[in-house]
CSV table of C-alpha atoms in Angstrom, one decimal:
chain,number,residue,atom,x,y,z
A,1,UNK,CA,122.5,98.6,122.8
A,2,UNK,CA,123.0,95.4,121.0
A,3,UNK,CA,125.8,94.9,118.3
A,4,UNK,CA,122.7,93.4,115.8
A,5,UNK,CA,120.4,96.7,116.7
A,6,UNK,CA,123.6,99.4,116.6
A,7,UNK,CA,123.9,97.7,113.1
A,8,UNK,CA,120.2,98.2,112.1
A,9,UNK,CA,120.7,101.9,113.0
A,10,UNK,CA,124.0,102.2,110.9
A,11,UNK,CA,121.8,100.5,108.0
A,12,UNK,CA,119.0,102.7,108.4
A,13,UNK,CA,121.4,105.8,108.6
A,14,UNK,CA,122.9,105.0,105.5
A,15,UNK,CA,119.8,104.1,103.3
A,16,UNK,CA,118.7,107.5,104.3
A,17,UNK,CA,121.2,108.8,103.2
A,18,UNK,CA,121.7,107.1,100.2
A,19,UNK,CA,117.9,107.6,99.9
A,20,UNK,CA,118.4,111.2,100.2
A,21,UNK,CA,121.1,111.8,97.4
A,22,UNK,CA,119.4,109.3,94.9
A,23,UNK,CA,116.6,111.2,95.3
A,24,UNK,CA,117.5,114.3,95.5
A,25,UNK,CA,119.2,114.1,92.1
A,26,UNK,CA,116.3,112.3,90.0
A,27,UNK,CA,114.5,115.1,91.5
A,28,UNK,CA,116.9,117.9,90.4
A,29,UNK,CA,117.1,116.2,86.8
A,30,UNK,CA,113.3,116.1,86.5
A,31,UNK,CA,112.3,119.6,87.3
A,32,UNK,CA,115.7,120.9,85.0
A,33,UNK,CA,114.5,118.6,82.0
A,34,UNK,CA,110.8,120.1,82.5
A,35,UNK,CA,111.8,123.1,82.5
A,36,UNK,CA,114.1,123.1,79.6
A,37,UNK,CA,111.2,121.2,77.8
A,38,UNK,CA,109.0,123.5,79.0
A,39,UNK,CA,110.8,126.7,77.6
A,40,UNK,CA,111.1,125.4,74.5
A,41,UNK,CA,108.2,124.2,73.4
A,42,UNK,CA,105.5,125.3,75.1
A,43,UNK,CA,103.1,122.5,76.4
A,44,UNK,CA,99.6,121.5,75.9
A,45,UNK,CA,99.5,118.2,74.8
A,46,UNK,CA,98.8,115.9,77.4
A,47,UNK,CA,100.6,113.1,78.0
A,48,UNK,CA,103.4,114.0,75.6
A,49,UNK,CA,106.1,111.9,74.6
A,50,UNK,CA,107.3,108.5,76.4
A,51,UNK,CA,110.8,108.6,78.2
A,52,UNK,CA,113.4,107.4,76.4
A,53,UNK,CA,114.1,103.4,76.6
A,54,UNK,CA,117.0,102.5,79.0
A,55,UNK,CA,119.4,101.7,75.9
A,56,UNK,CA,119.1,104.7,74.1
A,57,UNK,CA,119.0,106.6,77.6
A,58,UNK,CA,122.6,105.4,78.1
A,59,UNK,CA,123.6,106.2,74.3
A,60,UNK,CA,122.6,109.6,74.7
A,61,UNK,CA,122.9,109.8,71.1
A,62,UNK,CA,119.9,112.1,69.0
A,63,UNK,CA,117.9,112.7,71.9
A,64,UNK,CA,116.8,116.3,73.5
A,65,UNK,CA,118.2,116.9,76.8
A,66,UNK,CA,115.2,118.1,78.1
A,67,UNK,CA,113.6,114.7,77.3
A,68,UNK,CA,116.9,113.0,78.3
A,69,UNK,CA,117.3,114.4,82.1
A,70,UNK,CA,113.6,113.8,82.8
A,71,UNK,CA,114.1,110.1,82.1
A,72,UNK,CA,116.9,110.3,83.7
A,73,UNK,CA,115.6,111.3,86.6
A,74,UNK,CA,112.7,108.8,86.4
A,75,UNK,CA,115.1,106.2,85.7
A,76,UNK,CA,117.1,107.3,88.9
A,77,UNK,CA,114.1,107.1,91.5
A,78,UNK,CA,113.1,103.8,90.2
A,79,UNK,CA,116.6,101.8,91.0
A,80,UNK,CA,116.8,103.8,94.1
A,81,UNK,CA,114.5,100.4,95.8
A,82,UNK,CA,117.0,98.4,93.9
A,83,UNK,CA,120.3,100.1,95.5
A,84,UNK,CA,118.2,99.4,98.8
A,85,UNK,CA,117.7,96.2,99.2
A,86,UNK,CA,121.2,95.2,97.8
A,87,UNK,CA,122.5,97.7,100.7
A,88,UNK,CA,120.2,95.8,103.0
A,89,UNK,CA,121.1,92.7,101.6
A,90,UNK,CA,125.3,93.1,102.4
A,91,UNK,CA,123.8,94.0,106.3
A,92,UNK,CA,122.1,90.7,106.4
A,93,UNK,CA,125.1,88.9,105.1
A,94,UNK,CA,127.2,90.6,107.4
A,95,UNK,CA,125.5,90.0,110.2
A,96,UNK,CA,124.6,86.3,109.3
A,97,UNK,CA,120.8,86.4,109.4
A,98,UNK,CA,120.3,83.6,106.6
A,99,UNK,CA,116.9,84.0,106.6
A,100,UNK,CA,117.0,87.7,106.0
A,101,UNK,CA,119.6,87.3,103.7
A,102,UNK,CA,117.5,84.8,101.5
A,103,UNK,CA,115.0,86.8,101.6
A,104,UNK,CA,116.4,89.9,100.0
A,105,UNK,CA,118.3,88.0,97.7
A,106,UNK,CA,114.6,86.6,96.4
A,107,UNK,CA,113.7,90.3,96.1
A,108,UNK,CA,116.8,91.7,94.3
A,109,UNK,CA,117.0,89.0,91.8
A,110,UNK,CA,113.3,89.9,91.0
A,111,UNK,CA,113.7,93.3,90.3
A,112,UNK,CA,116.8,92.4,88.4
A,113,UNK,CA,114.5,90.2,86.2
A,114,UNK,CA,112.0,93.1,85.8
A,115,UNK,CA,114.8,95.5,84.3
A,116,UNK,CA,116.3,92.7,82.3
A,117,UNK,CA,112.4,92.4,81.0
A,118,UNK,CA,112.7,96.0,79.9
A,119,UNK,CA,115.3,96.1,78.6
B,1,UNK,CA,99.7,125.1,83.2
B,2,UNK,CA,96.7,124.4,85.0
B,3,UNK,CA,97.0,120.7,84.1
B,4,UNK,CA,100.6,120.9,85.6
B,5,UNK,CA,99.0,122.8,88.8
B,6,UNK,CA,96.7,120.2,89.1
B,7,UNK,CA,98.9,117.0,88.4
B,8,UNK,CA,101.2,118.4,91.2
B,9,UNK,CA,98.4,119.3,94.0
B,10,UNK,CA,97.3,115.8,93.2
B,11,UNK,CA,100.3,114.5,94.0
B,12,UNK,CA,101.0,116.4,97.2
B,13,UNK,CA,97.9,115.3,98.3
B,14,UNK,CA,98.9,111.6,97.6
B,15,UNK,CA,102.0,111.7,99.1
B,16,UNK,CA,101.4,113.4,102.5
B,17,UNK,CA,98.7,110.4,102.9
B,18,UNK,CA,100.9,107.9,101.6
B,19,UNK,CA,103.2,108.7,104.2
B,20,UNK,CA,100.9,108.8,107.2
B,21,UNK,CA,99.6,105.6,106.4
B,22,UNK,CA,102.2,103.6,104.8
B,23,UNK,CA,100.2,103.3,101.2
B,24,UNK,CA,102.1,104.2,98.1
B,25,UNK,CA,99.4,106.6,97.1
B,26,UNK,CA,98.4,104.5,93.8
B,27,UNK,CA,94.3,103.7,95.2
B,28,UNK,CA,94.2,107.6,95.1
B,29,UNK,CA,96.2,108.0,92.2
B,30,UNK,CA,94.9,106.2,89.2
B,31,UNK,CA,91.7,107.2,90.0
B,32,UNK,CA,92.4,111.0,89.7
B,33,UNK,CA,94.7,110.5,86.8
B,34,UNK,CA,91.4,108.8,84.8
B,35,UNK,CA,88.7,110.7,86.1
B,36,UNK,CA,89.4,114.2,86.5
B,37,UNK,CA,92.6,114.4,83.8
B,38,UNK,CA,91.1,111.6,80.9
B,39,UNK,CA,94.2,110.0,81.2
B,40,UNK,CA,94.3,106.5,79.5
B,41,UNK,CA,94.3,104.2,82.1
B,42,UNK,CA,97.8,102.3,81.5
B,43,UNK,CA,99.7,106.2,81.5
B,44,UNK,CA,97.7,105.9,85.0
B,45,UNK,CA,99.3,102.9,85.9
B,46,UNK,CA,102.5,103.9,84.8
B,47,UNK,CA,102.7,107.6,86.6
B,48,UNK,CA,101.3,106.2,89.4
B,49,UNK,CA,104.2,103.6,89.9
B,50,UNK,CA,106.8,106.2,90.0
B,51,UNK,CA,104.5,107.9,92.4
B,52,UNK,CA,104.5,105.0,94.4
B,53,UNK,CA,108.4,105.1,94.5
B,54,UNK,CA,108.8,108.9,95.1
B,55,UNK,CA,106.6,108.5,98.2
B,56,UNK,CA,109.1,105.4,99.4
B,57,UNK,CA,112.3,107.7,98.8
B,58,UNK,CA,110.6,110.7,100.2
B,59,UNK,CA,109.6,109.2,103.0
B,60,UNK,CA,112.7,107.2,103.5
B,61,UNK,CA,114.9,110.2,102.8
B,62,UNK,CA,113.1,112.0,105.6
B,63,UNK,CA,112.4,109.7,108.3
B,64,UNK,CA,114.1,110.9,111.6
B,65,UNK,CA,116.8,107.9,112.8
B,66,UNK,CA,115.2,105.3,114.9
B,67,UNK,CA,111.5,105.4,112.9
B,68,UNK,CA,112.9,103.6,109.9
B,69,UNK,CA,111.4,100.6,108.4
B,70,UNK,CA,111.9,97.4,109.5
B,71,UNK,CA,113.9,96.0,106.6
B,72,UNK,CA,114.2,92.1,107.9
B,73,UNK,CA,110.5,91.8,107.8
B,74,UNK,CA,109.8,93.6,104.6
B,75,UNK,CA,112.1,91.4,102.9
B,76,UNK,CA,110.7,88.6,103.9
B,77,UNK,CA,106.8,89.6,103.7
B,78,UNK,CA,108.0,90.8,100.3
B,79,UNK,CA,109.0,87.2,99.3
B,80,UNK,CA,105.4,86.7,100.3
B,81,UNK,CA,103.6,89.2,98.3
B,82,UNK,CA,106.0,88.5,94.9
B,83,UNK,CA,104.7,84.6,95.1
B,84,UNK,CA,101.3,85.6,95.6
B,85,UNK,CA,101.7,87.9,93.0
B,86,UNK,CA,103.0,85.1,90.3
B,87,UNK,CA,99.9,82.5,92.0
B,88,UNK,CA,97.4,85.6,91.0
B,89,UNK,CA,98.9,85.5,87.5
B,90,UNK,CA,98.8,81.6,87.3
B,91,UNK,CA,95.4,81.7,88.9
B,92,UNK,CA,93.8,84.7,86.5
B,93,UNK,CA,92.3,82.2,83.9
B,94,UNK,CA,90.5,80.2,86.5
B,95,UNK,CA,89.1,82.6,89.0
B,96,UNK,CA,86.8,85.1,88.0
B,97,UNK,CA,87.6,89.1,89.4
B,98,UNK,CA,84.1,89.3,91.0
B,99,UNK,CA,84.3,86.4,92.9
B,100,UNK,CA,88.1,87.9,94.1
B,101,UNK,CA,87.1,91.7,94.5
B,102,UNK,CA,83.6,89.7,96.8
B,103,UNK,CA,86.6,87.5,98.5
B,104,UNK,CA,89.4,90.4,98.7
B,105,UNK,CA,86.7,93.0,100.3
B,106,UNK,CA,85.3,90.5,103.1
B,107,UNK,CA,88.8,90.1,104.3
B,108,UNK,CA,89.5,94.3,104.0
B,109,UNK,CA,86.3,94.6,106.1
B,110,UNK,CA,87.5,91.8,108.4
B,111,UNK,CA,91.1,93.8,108.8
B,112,UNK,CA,89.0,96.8,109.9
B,113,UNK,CA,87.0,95.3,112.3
B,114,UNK,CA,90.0,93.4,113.6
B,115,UNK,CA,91.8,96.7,114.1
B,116,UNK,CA,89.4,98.4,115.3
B,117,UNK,CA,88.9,95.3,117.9
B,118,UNK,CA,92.6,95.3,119.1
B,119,UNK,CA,92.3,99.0,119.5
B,120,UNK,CA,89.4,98.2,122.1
B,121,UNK,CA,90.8,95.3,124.0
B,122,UNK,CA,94.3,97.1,124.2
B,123,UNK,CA,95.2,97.1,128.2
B,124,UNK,CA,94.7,100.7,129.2
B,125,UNK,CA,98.1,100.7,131.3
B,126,UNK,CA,100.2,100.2,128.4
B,127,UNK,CA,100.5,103.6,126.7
B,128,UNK,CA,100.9,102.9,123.0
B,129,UNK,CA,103.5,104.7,120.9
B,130,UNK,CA,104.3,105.1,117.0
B,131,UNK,CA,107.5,103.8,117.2
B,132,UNK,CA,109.8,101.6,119.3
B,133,UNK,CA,112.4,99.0,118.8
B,134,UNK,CA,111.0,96.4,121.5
B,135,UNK,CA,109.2,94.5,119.5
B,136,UNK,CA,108.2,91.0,119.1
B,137,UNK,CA,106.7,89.6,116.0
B,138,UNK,CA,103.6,87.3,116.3
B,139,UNK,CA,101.8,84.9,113.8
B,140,UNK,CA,104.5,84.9,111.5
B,141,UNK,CA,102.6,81.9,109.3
B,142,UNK,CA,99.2,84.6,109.2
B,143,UNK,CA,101.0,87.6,108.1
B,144,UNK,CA,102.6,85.6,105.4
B,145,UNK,CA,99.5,84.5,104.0
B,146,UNK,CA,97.5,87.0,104.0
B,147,UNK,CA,101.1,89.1,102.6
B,148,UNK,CA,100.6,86.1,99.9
B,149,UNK,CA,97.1,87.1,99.5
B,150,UNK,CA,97.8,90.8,98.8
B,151,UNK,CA,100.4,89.9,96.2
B,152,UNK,CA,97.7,87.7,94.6
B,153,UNK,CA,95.1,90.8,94.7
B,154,UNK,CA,97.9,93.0,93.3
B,155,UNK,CA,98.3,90.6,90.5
B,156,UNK,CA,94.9,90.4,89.9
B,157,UNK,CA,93.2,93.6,90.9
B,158,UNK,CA,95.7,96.3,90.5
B,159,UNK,CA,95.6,97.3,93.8
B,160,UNK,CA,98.8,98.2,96.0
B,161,UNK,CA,98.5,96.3,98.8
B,162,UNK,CA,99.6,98.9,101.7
B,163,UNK,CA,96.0,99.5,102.4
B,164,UNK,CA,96.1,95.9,103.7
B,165,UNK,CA,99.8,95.2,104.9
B,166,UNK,CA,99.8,98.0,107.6
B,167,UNK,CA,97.1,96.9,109.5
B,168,UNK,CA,98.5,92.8,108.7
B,169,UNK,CA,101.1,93.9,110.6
B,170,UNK,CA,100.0,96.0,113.5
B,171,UNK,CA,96.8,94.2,114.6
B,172,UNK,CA,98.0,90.7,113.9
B,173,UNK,CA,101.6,90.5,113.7
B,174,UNK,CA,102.1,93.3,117.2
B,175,UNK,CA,104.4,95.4,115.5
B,176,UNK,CA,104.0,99.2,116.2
B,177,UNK,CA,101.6,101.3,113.9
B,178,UNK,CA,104.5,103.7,113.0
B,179,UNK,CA,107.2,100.7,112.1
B,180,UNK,CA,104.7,99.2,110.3
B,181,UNK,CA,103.8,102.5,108.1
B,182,UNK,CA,107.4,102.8,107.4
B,183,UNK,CA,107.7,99.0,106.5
B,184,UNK,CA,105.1,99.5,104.2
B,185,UNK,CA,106.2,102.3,102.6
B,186,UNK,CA,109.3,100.6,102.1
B,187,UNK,CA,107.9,97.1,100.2
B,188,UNK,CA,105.4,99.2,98.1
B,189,UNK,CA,108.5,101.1,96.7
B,190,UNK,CA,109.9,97.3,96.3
B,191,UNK,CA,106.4,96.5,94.3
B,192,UNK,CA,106.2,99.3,92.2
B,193,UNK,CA,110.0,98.8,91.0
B,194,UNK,CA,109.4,95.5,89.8
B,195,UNK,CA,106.6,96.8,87.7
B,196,UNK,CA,107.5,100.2,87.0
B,197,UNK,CA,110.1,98.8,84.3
B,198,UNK,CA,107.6,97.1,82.5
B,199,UNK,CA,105.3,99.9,82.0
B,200,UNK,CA,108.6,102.4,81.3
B,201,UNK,CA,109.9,99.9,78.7
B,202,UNK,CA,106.1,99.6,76.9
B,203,UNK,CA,106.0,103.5,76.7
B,204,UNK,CA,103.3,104.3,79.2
B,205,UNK,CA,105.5,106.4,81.3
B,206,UNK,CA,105.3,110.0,80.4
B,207,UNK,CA,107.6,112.6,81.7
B,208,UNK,CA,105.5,115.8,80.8
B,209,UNK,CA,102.6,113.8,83.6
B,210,UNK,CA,105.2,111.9,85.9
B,211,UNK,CA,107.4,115.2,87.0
B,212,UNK,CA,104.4,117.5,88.1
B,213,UNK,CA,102.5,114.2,90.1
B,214,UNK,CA,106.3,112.7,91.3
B,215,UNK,CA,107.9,116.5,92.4
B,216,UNK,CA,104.0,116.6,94.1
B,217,UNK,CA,104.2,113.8,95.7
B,218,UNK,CA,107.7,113.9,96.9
B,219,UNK,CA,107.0,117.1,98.9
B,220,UNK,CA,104.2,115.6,100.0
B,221,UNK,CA,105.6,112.6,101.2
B,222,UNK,CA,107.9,114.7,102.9
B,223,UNK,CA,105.6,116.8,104.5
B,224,UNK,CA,103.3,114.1,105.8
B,225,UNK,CA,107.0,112.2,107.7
B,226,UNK,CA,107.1,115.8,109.3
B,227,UNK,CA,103.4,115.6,110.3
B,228,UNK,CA,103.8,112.2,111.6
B,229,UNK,CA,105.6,113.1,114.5
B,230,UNK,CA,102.7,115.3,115.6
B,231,UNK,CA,99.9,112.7,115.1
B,232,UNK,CA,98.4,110.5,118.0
B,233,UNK,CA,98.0,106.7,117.3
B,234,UNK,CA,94.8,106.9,117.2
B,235,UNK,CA,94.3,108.9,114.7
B,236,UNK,CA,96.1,107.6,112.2
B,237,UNK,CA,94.6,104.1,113.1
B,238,UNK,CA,91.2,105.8,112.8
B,239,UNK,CA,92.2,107.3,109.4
B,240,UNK,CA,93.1,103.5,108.3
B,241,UNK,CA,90.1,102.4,109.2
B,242,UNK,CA,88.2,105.1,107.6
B,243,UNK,CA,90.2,104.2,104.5
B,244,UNK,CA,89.7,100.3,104.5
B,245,UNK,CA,85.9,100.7,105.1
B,246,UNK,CA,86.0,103.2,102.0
B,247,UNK,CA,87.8,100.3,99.9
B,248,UNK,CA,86.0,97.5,100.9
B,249,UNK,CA,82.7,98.9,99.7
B,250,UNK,CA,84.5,100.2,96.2
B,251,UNK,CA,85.6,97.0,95.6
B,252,UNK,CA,82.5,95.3,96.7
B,253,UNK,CA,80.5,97.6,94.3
B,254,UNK,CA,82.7,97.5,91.7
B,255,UNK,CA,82.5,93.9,91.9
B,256,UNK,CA,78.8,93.3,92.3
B,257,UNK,CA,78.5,95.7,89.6
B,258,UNK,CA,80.8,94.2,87.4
């Protein structure tokens, strides 16, 4: 096997398992907000409240924590493509492959914009 | 509680096909969310982008080493789609939908037919497999375009785009039906990212209808990566095919109608 493909393994190993944890844990946060949320008021309003904006999700401050680990957790999974492409992008840099490299760095800087428009 | 029952079958539903056939589940998506739960059509949007995301971590978190996506290329096909996706917005005012959802569902019939061609003509002495490493990619120039082309009808229709990048990249570009399912799954999640922000910081995601659909889709997603390894080519081709034809006239109705 070649040094380039034993590489592309180890990077796929490693997203997975990055993919795995990330996701595991917005997961876990989600279904232990709804439920809290769930308990304590009991729902038939659909589609309820918005999550929580990013800077008051990082405040914490006057918000319930049911509402507070679902956006969490919603927050979570969507950086999780983020985390991957940067991962993806220190392989390519690693390994040379400019135009890879270029590539990704196109695609991380535009999801960076996208949270920078959010935020 | 029956709403929550339903949300999360709807996504299990989503995300076991979104995994078979590379598509972030959104074409089945926002059409449940609008029709059969009268939800506003931007809280569609919105819980159908995180969908789109819990079917790329599900399936990513899931796929058995060795049938992983092929990252290089959907990097650089991404570059692709995210300029055709700023030419669609530059391009809004001056081309009308219908003559783009006319335009967009000649070429999804054309990527059918084309499939189903290669399919045909494929050398019988060549076994073909989901997944393998020996690979080489062809018509690099063609599967950027028409990668620029599905940005531009992301941008301007609302669509995905997986529907059309899978078979891009297994009848035109030769890479293997399962690689390019897992590639796909992987850019969509890309696509959806970028926008999901947008629609979070706007106040059209809603947690109380994107938990049931995401933990849905996330099992599903899961469930369909353990399915995949029991599925013949062929079928999953045929089901893409099934599915493109099934677009193509939508679209064309839709925009004849329109």
């Amino acid at each position: 096997m070649s040094r380039q493909t034993e590489e592309s393994l180890q990077l796929e190993t490693l997203m997975r398992r990055i993919a795995a944890v990330v996701s595991f844990v917005a997961v876990g946060l989600m279904a232990v907000g709804f439920v809290d949320v769930a308990l304590s008021t009991p729902i038939h309003q659909f589609p309820g409240p918005a999550a929580i904006p990013i800077g008051r999700l990082i405040h914490g401050t006057g918000v319930a924590w049911g509402l507070w680990a679902m956006s969490a957790g919603i927050v979570l999974l969507a950086l999780l493509p983020l985390l991957r492409v940067l991962l993806a992008l220190i392989l390519f840099v690693k390994q040379r492959a400019w135009v890879n490299t270029m590539a990704g760095l196109v695609v991380f800087v535009e999801l960076l914009m996208s949270i920078h428009v959010e935020g | 509680m029956v709403i929550v029952l339903g949300l999360f079958v709807t996504g299990l539903l989503a995300g076991i096909l979104g995994a078979l056939l590379g598509l972030g589940g959104g074409v089945f998506l926002v059409p449940a969310l609008t029709l059969l739960f009268h939800m506003s059509i931007r809280t569609a949007v919105g819980t159908s982008l995180v969908g789109v995301i819990a079917t790329s971590a599900g399936v990513a978190a899931m796929m058995p080493p060795g049938r992983g996506a092929d990252v290089g290329l959907a990097l650089r096909l991404e570059v692709a789609t995210t300029a055709g996706a700023i030419g669609g917005g530059l391009l809004a005012g001056h081309v009308s939908p219908r003559t783009l959802g006319i335009l967009f569902a000649l070429s999804v019939f054309f990527t059918a037919g084309y499939t189903l061609y290669k399919a045909r003509t494929r050398p019988s002495t060549t076994p073909e497999t989901l997944f393998t490493r020996e690979y080489t990619i062809r018509h690099w120039p063609f599967g950027l375009g028409m990668s620029f082309l599905a940005g531009m009808a992301s941008g301007l229709l609302g669509v995905g785009g997986g529907f059309i990048k899978v078979p891009i990249m297994y009848a035109i570009m030769g890479v293997p039906l399962g690689v390019a399912t897992a590639t796909s799954n992987f850019m969509v999640g890309i696509t959806a990212a970028a926008s999901v922000f947008v629609y979070y910081g706007r106040g059209d995601v809603h947690p109380l209808v994107v938990i049931p659909t995401a933990l849905g889709i996330f099992s599903g997603a899961m469930l369909g990566v353990r399915l995949m390894s029991r599925l013949r080519v062929a079928w999953v081709r045929s089901a893409l095919v099934v599915l493109m034809i099934f677009i193509g006239i939508q679209m064309l109705l839709h925009s004849l109608g329109g």
